[in-house]
Coordinates of C-alpha atoms in Angstrom, one line a residue:
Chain S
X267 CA 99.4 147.3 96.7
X268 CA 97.4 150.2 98.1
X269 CA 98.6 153.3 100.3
X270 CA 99.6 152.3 103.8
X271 CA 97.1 154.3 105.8
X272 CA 98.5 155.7 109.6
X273 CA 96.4 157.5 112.1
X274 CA 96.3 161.1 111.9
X275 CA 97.3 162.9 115.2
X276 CA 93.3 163.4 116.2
X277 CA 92.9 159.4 115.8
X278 CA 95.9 158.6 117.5
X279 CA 94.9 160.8 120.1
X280 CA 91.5 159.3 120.5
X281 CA 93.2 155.3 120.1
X282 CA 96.1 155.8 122.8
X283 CA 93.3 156.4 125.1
X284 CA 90.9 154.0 123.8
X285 CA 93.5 151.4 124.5
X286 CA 94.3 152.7 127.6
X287 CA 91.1 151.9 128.8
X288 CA 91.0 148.5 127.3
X289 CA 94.1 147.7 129.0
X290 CA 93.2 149.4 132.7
X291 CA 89.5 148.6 132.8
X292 CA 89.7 144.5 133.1
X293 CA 92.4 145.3 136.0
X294 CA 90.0 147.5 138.2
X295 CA 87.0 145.2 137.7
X296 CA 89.1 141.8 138.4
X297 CA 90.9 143.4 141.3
X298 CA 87.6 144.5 143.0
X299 CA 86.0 141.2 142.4
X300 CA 89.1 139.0 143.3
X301 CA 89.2 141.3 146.8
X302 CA 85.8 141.1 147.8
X303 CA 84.4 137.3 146.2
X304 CA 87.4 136.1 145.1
X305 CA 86.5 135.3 141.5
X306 CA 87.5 137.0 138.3
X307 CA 85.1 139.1 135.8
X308 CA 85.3 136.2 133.5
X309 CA 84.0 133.6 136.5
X310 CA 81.5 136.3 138.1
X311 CA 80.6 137.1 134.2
X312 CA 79.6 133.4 133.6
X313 CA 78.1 133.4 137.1
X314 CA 75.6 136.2 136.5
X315 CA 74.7 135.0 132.6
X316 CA 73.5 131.6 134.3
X317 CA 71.8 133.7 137.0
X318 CA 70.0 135.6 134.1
X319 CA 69.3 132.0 131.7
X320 CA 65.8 130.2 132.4
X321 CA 65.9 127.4 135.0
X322 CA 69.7 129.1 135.6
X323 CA 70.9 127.1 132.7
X324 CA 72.7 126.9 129.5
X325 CA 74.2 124.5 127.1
X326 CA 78.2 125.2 127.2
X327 CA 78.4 126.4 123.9
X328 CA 75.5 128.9 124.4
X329 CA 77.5 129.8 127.4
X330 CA 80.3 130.0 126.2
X331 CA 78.6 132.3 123.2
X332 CA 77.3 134.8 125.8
X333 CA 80.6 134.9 127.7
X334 CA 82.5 135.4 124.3
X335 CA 84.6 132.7 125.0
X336 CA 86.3 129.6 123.3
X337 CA 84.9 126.6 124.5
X338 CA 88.3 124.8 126.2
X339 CA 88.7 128.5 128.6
X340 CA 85.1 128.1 129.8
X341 CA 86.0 124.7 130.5
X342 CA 88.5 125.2 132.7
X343 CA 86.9 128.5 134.6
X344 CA 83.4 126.0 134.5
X345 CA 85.6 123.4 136.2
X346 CA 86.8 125.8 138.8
X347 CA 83.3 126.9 139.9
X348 CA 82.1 123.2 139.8
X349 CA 85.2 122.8 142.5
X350 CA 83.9 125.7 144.5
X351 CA 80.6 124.7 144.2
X352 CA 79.0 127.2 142.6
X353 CA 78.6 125.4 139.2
X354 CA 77.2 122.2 138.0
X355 CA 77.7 120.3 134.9
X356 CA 75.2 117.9 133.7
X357 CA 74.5 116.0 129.9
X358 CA 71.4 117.8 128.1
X359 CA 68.1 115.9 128.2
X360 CA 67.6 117.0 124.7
X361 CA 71.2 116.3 123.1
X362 CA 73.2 113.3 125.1
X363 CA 76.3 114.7 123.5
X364 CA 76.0 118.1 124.5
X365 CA 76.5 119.5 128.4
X366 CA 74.7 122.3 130.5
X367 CA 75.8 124.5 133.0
X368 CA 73.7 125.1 136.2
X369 CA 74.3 127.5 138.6
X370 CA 73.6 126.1 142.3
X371 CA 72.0 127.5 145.1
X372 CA 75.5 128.5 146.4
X373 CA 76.1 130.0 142.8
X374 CA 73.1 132.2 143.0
X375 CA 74.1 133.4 146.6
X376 CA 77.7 134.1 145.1
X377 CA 76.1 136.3 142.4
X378 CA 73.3 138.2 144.6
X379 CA 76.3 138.7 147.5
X380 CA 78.6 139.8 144.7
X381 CA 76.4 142.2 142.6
X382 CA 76.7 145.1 144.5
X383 CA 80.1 145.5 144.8
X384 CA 81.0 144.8 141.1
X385 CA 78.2 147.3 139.9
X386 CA 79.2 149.8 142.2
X387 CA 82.9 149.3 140.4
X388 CA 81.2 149.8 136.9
X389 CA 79.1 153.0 138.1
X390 CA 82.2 154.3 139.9
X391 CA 84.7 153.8 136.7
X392 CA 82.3 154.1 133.6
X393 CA 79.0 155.5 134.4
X394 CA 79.3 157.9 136.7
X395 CA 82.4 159.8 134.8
X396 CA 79.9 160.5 132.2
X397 CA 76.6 162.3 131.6
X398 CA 73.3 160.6 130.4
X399 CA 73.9 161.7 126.8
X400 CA 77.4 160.8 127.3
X401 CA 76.8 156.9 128.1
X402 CA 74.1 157.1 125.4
X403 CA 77.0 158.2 122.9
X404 CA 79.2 155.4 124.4
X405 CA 76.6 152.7 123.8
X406 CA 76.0 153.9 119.9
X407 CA 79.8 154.3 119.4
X408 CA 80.3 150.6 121.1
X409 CA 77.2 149.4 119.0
X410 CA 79.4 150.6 115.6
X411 CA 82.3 148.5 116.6
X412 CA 80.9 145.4 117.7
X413 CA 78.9 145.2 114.2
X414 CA 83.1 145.4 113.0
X415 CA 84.2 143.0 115.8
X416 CA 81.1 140.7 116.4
X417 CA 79.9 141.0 113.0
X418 CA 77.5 137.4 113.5
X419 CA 76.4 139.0 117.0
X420 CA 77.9 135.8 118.4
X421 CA 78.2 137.8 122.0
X422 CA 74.6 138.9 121.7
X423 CA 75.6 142.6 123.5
X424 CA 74.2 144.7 120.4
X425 CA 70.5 142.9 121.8
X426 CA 71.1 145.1 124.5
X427 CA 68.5 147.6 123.2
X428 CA 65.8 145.6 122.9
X429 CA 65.7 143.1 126.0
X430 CA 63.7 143.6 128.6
X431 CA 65.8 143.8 131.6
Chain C
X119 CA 74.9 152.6 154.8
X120 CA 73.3 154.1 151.7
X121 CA 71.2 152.4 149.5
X122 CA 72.8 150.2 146.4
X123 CA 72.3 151.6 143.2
X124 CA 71.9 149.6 139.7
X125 CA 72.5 150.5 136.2
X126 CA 69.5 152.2 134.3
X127 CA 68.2 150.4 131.4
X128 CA 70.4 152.4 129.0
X129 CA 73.3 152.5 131.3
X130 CA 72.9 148.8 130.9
X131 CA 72.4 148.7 127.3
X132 CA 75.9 150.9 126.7
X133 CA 78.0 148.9 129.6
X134 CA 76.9 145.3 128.0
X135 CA 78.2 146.5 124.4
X136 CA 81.4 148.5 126.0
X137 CA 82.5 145.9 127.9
X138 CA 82.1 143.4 125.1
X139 CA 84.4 145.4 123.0
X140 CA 87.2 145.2 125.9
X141 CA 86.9 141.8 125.9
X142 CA 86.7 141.1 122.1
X143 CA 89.4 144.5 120.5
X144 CA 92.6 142.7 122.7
X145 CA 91.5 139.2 121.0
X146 CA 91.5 141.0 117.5
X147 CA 94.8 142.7 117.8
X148 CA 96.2 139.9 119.4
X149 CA 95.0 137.2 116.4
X150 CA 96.6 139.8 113.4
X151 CA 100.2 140.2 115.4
X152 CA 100.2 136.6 116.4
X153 CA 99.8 135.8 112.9
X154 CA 101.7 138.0 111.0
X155 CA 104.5 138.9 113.5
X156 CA 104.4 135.9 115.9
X157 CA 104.1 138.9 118.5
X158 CA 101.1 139.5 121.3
X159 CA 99.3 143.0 121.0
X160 CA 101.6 143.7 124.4
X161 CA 104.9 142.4 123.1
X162 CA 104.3 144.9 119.9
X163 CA 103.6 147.9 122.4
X164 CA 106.6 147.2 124.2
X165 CA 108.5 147.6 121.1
X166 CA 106.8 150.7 119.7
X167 CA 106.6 152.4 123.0
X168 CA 110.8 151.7 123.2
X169 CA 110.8 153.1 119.6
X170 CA 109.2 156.8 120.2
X171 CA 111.9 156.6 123.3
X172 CA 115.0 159.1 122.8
X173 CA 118.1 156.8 121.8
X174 CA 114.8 154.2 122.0
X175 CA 116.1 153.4 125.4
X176 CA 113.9 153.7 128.7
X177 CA 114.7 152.7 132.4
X178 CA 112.0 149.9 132.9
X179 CA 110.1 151.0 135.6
X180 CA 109.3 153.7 132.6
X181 CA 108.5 151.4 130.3
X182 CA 106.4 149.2 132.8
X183 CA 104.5 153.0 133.2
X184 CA 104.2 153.9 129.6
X185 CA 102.8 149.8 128.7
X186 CA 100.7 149.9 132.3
X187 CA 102.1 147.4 132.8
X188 CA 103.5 145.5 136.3
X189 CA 107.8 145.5 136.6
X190 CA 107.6 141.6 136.8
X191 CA 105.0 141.2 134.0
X192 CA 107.4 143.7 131.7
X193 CA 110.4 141.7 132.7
X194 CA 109.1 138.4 131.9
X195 CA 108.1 139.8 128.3
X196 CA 111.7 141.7 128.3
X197 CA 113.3 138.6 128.9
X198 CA 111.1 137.1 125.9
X199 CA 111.9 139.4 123.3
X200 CA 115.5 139.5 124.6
X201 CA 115.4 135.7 123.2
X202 CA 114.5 136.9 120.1
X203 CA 117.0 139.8 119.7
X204 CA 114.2 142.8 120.1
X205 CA 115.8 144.1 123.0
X206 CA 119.2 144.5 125.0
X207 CA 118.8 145.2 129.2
X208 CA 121.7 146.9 130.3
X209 CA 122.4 148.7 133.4
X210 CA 121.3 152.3 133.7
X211 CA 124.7 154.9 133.3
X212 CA 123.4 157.0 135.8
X213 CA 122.0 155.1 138.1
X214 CA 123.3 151.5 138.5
X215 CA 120.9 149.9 140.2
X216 CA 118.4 150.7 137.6
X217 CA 117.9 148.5 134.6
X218 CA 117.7 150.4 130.7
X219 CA 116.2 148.4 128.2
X220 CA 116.9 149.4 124.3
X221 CA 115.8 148.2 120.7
X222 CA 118.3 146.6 118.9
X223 CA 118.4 147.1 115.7
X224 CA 116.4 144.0 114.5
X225 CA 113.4 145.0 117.4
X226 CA 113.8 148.3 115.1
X227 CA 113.1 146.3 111.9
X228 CA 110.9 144.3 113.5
X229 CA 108.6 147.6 114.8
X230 CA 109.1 148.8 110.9
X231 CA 107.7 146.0 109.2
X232 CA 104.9 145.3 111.9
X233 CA 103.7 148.5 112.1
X234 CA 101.6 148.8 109.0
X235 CA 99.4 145.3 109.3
X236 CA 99.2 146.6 113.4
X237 CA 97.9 150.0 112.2
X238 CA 95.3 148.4 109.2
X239 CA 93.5 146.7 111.9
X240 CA 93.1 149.6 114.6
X241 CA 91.6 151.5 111.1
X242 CA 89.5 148.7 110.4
X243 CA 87.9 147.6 113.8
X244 CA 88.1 151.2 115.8
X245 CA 88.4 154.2 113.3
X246 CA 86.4 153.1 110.1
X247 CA 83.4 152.1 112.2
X248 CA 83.0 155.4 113.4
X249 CA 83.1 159.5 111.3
X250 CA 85.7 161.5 112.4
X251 CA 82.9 163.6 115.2
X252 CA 82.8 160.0 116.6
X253 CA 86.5 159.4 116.7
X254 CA 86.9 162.6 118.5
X255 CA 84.0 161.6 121.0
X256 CA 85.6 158.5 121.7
X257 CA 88.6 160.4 122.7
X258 CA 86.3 162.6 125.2
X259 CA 84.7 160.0 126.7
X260 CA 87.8 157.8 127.1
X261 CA 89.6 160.6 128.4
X262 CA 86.9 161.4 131.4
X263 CA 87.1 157.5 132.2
X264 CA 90.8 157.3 132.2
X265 CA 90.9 160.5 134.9
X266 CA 89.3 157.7 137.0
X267 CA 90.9 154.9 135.9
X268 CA 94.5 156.4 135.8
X269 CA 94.0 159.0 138.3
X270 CA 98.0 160.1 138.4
X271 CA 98.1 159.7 134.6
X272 CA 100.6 156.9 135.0
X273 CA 100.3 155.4 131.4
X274 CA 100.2 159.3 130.1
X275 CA 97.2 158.6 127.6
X276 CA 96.1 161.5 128.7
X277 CA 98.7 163.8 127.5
X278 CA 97.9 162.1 123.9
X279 CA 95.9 165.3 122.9
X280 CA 99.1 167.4 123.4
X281 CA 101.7 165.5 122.1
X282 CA 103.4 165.7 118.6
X283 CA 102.6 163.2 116.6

């Protein structure tokens, strides 16, 4: 047994609003989404990672990877854009057993109409409240965790460095 | 209309790897409390939040404030850990039509014996990553989002600075 550690009043400080954060963030970016396009982050997030994918297409479990999901959720949201024909499934060429995901043209038009609004959302809630030095400090303190959290870089964000964009 | 603007290259970089850690630091909360207290990461708040409460009794549209969370969404969760003898709802002596809810004394226990796994695994994914400057920076820059994201201070993160611990 070692010594239970607790969080001293300058962590706890920094964690209650760390969490609060966690906890309001996903709110304000699905509520602006689900207003104006009627999807959530998750379905515009899958949306825009096959808009970003060569020929606009990825196995599942690639996608699945980027979107840091399980592979039954994307599924279902994949089967809810497939509905609302955004979204087509289709077996690999390569791999019979394995499935793509291909955004259609109606898909691509969804993500270029939606864009705007959601980044404005993210520049109005996260970037702008900062400086320049200040999002660079929040992009090296991010990095730190998600080497904790992501330690295989299964979600890919600690590329974000180095990609081209 | 004025003309749309995107993220910078390194406002890009630092929202791909924040956002990934809102989407994956619920998932790792939620997977240790599951596990070791059959509770979700909101469930345990609830608790904890009812715990630092005088007499650990709060009205709930208080305790919907202090968890962020929505009436009905608390009251579904109330009713669940109700159930499970966490949590008594009676009505409020002052005000009738106002609901209290209070730990019992096993939601007591159950806060006491949770606590310490709860608090290992803030320490290891949040606060070990970073040195104590960081943890302090985090605190800043969470704090500057929050004024936006909780403009009327309704979940009171902000006041975290001030508070006893």
């Amino acid at each position: 047994m070692t010594e239970q550690r607790w969080l001293s009043p300058q962590e706890l400080s920094a964690w209650k609003k760390f969490i609060a954060v966690v906890e309001l963030l996903p709110g304000a970016l699905d509520s602006q989404l689900q207003r104006d396009a009627e999807l959530t982050h998750f379905e515009y997030f899958t949306l825009a990672m096959l808009s970003e994918a060569p020929e606009r297409t990825l196995r599942m479990t690639a996608l699945s990877a980027v979107t840091n999901s399980t592979l039954p959720r994307l599924s279902h949201v994949a089967s809810r854009l497939e509905q609302r024909g955004y979204l087509r499934r289709s077996p690999c060429p390569e791999d019979r057993r394995a499935t793509n995901a291909s955004l259609t043209e109606a898909g691509w038009e969804k993500v270029v109409h939606t864009a705007p609004g959601h980044v404005d959302t993210v520049i109005a809630n996260v970037i702008d409240p900062l400086t320049p030095t200040e999002v660079e400090s929040l992009g090296f303190l991010m990095g730190k965790m998600l080497a904790k959290l992501d330690p295989e870089n299964k979600f890919r964000a600690r590329d974000a460095d180095t990609e081209e964009q």
